[in-house]
PDB file of C-alpha atoms in Angstrom:
ATOM      1  CA  UNK A   4       6.332  28.518 -30.408  1.00 48.00           C
ATOM      2  CA  UNK A   5       3.664  27.593 -27.835  1.00 56.00           C
ATOM      3  CA  UNK A   6       5.568  25.776 -25.095  1.00 78.00           C
ATOM      4  CA  UNK A   7       3.826  25.025 -21.824  1.00 82.00           C
ATOM      5  CA  UNK A   8       5.093  24.895 -18.295  1.00 86.00           C
ATOM      6  CA  UNK A   9       5.972  21.456 -17.002  1.00 90.00           C
ATOM      7  CA  UNK A  10       4.716  20.245 -13.603  1.00 90.00           C
ATOM      8  CA  UNK A  11       6.424  17.670 -11.357  1.00 91.00           C
ATOM      9  CA  UNK A  12       4.610  16.226  -8.337  1.00 91.00           C
ATOM     10  CA  UNK A  13       6.518  14.705  -5.419  1.00 93.00           C
ATOM     11  CA  UNK A  14       5.162  13.068  -2.248  1.00 92.00           C
ATOM     12  CA  UNK A  15       7.083  13.400   1.030  1.00 91.00           C
ATOM     13  CA  UNK A  16      10.876  13.157   0.557  1.00 89.00           C
ATOM     14  CA  UNK A  17      10.798  11.118  -2.659  1.00 89.00           C
ATOM     15  CA  UNK A  18      13.367  12.198  -5.232  1.00 89.00           C
ATOM     16  CA  UNK A  19      11.415  10.668  -8.122  1.00 91.00           C
ATOM     17  CA  UNK A  20       8.287  12.514  -9.227  1.00 89.00           C
ATOM     18  CA  UNK A  21       5.040  10.535  -9.061  1.00 89.00           C
ATOM     19  CA  UNK A  22       3.785  12.535 -12.041  1.00 88.00           C
ATOM     20  CA  UNK A  23       5.156  14.763 -14.797  1.00 90.00           C
ATOM     21  CA  UNK A  24       2.622  16.783 -16.771  1.00 88.00           C
ATOM     22  CA  UNK A  25       2.232  19.893 -18.866  1.00 87.00           C
ATOM     23  CA  UNK A  26       0.105  22.752 -17.503  1.00 83.00           C
ATOM     24  CA  UNK A  27      -2.828  23.085 -17.283  1.00 84.00           C
ATOM     25  CA  UNK A  28      -3.640  19.573 -16.086  1.00 82.00           C
ATOM     26  CA  UNK A  29      -5.866  17.486 -13.853  1.00 84.00           C
ATOM     27  CA  UNK A  30      -4.417  14.855 -11.564  1.00 83.00           C
ATOM     28  CA  UNK A  31      -5.876  11.979  -9.502  1.00 86.00           C
ATOM     29  CA  UNK A  32      -3.904  11.222  -6.346  1.00 86.00           C
ATOM     30  CA  UNK A  33      -4.399   7.609  -5.253  1.00 86.00           C
ATOM     31  CA  UNK A  34      -4.047   7.785  -1.466  1.00 87.00           C
ATOM     32  CA  UNK A  35      -4.469   4.007  -1.177  1.00 85.00           C
ATOM     33  CA  UNK A  36      -0.780   3.722  -2.013  1.00 85.00           C
ATOM     34  CA  UNK A  37       0.172   5.927   0.965  1.00 88.00           C
ATOM     35  CA  UNK A  38       0.313   4.934   4.623  1.00 89.00           C
ATOM     36  CA  UNK A  39      -2.087   6.657   7.003  1.00 87.00           C
ATOM     37  CA  UNK A  40      -0.661   9.786   8.587  1.00 88.00           C
ATOM     38  CA  UNK A  41       0.876  13.131   7.678  1.00 93.00           C
ATOM     39  CA  UNK A  42       2.317  13.664   4.209  1.00 93.00           C
ATOM     40  CA  UNK A  43       3.618  16.520   2.091  1.00 93.00           C
ATOM     41  CA  UNK A  44       2.902  17.085  -1.592  1.00 93.00           C
ATOM     42  CA  UNK A  45       5.543  19.142  -3.329  1.00 94.00           C
ATOM     43  CA  UNK A  46       4.592  20.622  -6.697  1.00 91.00           C
ATOM     44  CA  UNK A  47       7.420  21.996  -8.799  1.00 92.00           C
ATOM     45  CA  UNK A  48       6.592  23.900 -11.976  1.00 90.00           C
ATOM     46  CA  UNK A  49       9.104  24.794 -14.616  1.00 89.00           C
ATOM     47  CA  UNK A  50       8.331  27.342 -17.314  1.00 87.00           C
ATOM     48  CA  UNK A  51       9.781  27.032 -20.842  1.00 85.00           C
ATOM     49  CA  UNK A  52      12.702  29.313 -19.816  1.00 86.00           C
ATOM     50  CA  UNK A  53      13.700  26.928 -17.013  1.00 84.00           C
ATOM     51  CA  UNK A  54      12.536  29.091 -14.089  1.00 88.00           C
ATOM     52  CA  UNK A  55      11.061  26.972 -11.293  1.00 89.00           C
ATOM     53  CA  UNK A  56       8.239  27.599  -8.863  1.00 91.00           C
ATOM     54  CA  UNK A  57       7.479  25.560  -5.758  1.00 92.00           C
ATOM     55  CA  UNK A  58       4.308  24.888  -3.775  1.00 92.00           C
ATOM     56  CA  UNK A  59       4.219  22.659  -0.690  1.00 94.00           C
ATOM     57  CA  UNK A  60       0.895  21.247   0.532  1.00 93.00           C
ATOM     58  CA  UNK A  61       0.755  19.293   3.802  1.00 95.00           C
ATOM     59  CA  UNK A  62      -2.109  16.776   4.075  1.00 92.00           C
ATOM     60  CA  UNK A  63      -3.210  13.793   6.127  1.00 90.00           C
ATOM     61  CA  UNK A  64      -4.235  10.382   4.784  1.00 89.00           C
ATOM     62  CA  UNK A  65      -6.774   8.269   6.643  1.00 84.00           C
ATOM     63  CA  UNK A  66      -7.719   5.273   4.512  1.00 83.00           C
ATOM     64  CA  UNK A  67      -7.678   2.761   7.337  1.00 79.00           C
ATOM     65  CA  UNK A  68     -10.439   2.275   9.866  1.00 78.00           C
ATOM     66  CA  UNK A  69     -11.324   5.411  11.820  1.00 76.00           C
ATOM     67  CA  UNK A  70     -10.599   5.104  15.530  1.00 79.00           C
ATOM     68  CA  UNK A  71     -12.775   6.938  18.033  1.00 78.00           C
ATOM     69  CA  UNK A  72     -11.967   6.983  21.752  1.00 81.00           C
ATOM     70  CA  UNK A  73     -14.255   8.114  24.568  1.00 78.00           C
ATOM     71  CA  UNK A  74     -13.127   8.493  28.157  1.00 79.00           C
ATOM     72  CA  UNK A  75      -9.686  10.029  27.656  1.00 82.00           C
ATOM     73  CA  UNK A  76      -8.334  12.945  25.659  1.00 84.00           C
ATOM     74  CA  UNK A  77      -4.832  13.640  24.382  1.00 84.00           C
ATOM     75  CA  UNK A  78      -2.619  15.154  27.061  1.00 87.00           C
ATOM     76  CA  UNK A  79      -5.075  14.329  29.864  1.00 84.00           C
ATOM     77  CA  UNK A  80      -3.889  14.007  33.459  1.00 85.00           C
ATOM     78  CA  UNK A  81      -5.661  11.005  34.948  1.00 82.00           C
ATOM     79  CA  UNK A  82      -5.644   8.780  38.012  1.00 84.00           C
ATOM     80  CA  UNK A  83      -7.580   5.781  39.297  1.00 85.00           C
ATOM     81  CA  UNK A  84      -9.636   3.540  37.073  1.00 85.00           C
ATOM     82  CA  UNK A  85     -10.763   5.206  33.847  1.00 83.00           C
ATOM     83  CA  UNK A  86     -13.460   3.582  31.684  1.00 83.00           C
ATOM     84  CA  UNK A  87     -12.408   3.944  28.064  1.00 80.00           C
ATOM     85  CA  UNK A  88     -14.457   3.000  25.015  1.00 78.00           C
ATOM     86  CA  UNK A  89     -12.707   2.439  21.687  1.00 77.00           C
ATOM     87  CA  UNK A  90     -14.504   2.050  18.375  1.00 74.00           C
ATOM     88  CA  UNK A  91     -12.890   1.431  14.985  1.00 73.00           C
ATOM     89  CA  UNK A  92     -14.829   1.362  11.740  1.00 69.00           C
ATOM     90  CA  UNK A  93     -13.852   1.322   8.093  1.00 66.00           C
ATOM     91  CA  UNK A  94     -15.467   2.878   5.070  1.00 62.00           C
ATOM     92  CA  UNK A  95     -16.674  -0.454   3.681  1.00 58.00           C
ATOM     93  CA  UNK A  96     -17.131  -0.807  -0.040  1.00 55.00           C
ATOM     94  CA  UNK A  97     -18.592   2.743  -0.354  1.00 54.00           C
ATOM     95  CA  UNK A  98     -21.426   1.338  -2.501  1.00 57.00           C
ATOM     96  CA  UNK A  99     -23.735   0.727   0.460  1.00 55.00           C
ATOM     97  CA  UNK A 100     -23.888   2.294   3.915  1.00 49.00           C
ATOM     98  CA  UNK A 101     -23.103  -0.033   6.798  1.00 52.00           C
ATOM     99  CA  UNK A 102     -24.933   1.181   9.907  1.00 53.00           C
ATOM    100  CA  UNK A 103     -23.626  -1.290  12.482  1.00 52.00           C
ATOM    101  CA  UNK A 104     -20.334  -0.084  13.925  1.00 50.00           C
ATOM    102  CA  UNK A 105     -20.245   3.122  11.905  1.00 51.00           C
ATOM    103  CA  UNK A 106     -21.158   5.357  14.833  1.00 56.00           C
ATOM    104  CA  UNK A 107     -19.707   5.599  18.295  1.00 57.00           C
ATOM    105  CA  UNK A 108     -22.301   5.655  21.086  1.00 61.00           C
ATOM    106  CA  UNK A 109     -21.918   8.598  23.434  1.00 63.00           C
ATOM    107  CA  UNK A 110     -23.618   9.787  26.583  1.00 71.00           C
ATOM    108  CA  UNK A 111     -26.204  12.559  26.481  1.00 77.00           C
ATOM    109  CA  UNK A 112     -24.528  15.984  26.870  1.00 81.00           C
ATOM    110  CA  UNK A 113     -25.112  17.852  30.157  1.00 83.00           C
ATOM    111  CA  UNK A 114     -26.857  20.763  28.429  1.00 88.00           C
ATOM    112  CA  UNK A 115     -29.556  18.420  27.075  1.00 90.00           C
ATOM    113  CA  UNK A 116     -30.284  17.317  30.655  1.00 89.00           C
ATOM    114  CA  UNK A 117     -30.558  20.984  31.716  1.00 93.00           C
ATOM    115  CA  UNK A 118     -33.026  21.651  28.880  1.00 94.00           C
ATOM    116  CA  UNK A 119     -35.150  18.620  29.802  1.00 94.00           C
ATOM    117  CA  UNK A 120     -35.234  19.525  33.517  1.00 94.00           C
ATOM    118  CA  UNK A 121     -36.050  23.163  32.686  1.00 94.00           C
ATOM    119  CA  UNK A 122     -38.889  22.137  30.380  1.00 95.00           C
ATOM    120  CA  UNK A 123     -40.352  19.752  32.980  1.00 94.00           C
ATOM    121  CA  UNK A 124     -40.109  22.494  35.645  1.00 94.00           C
ATOM    122  CA  UNK A 125     -41.816  24.990  33.352  1.00 94.00           C
ATOM    123  CA  UNK A 126     -44.579  22.493  32.486  1.00 93.00           C
ATOM    124  CA  UNK A 127     -45.166  21.651  36.175  1.00 93.00           C
ATOM    125  CA  UNK A 128     -45.329  25.347  37.084  1.00 92.00           C
ATOM    126  CA  UNK A 129     -48.025  26.017  34.500  1.00 90.00           C
ATOM    127  CA  UNK A 130     -49.883  22.793  35.393  1.00 91.00           C
ATOM    128  CA  UNK A 131     -49.991  23.813  39.078  1.00 90.00           C
ATOM    129  CA  UNK A 132     -51.089  27.363  38.178  1.00 89.00           C
ATOM    130  CA  UNK A 133     -53.822  25.969  35.914  1.00 86.00           C
ATOM    131  CA  UNK A 134     -55.075  23.596  38.636  1.00 87.00           C
ATOM    132  CA  UNK A 135     -55.114  26.445  41.223  1.00 84.00           C
ATOM    133  CA  UNK A 136     -57.337  28.580  38.952  1.00 78.00           C
ATOM    134  CA  UNK A 137     -59.942  25.879  38.418  1.00 70.00           C
TER     135      UNK A 137
END
């Protein structure tokens, strides 16, 4: 008798399994049916003798538009007037790439400015040295 283990898949605190299958199996989870945020997938397997195993997998769904915020971070202590930039962009139809609105503009990092100033200083030093020798 070649009985296989049975697998039950639950999402969050649901008491009804979203899928019942025999092992081994492949499964497509449609996250479009879930709200954005934290979720838990609970996989219960039951062998032919009735012994159960459990695996819990936490995951996060983000199907909605991505939200990017510049100017404030979580848990920040702030005062005065704070300029904040908010950008939200969706995935589109995933058949073509939409450039406009898909990236959040950001200022140039401080270390890039240091590199540029250092390079200009180095170039001026060698230019002056070259002009002194001629």
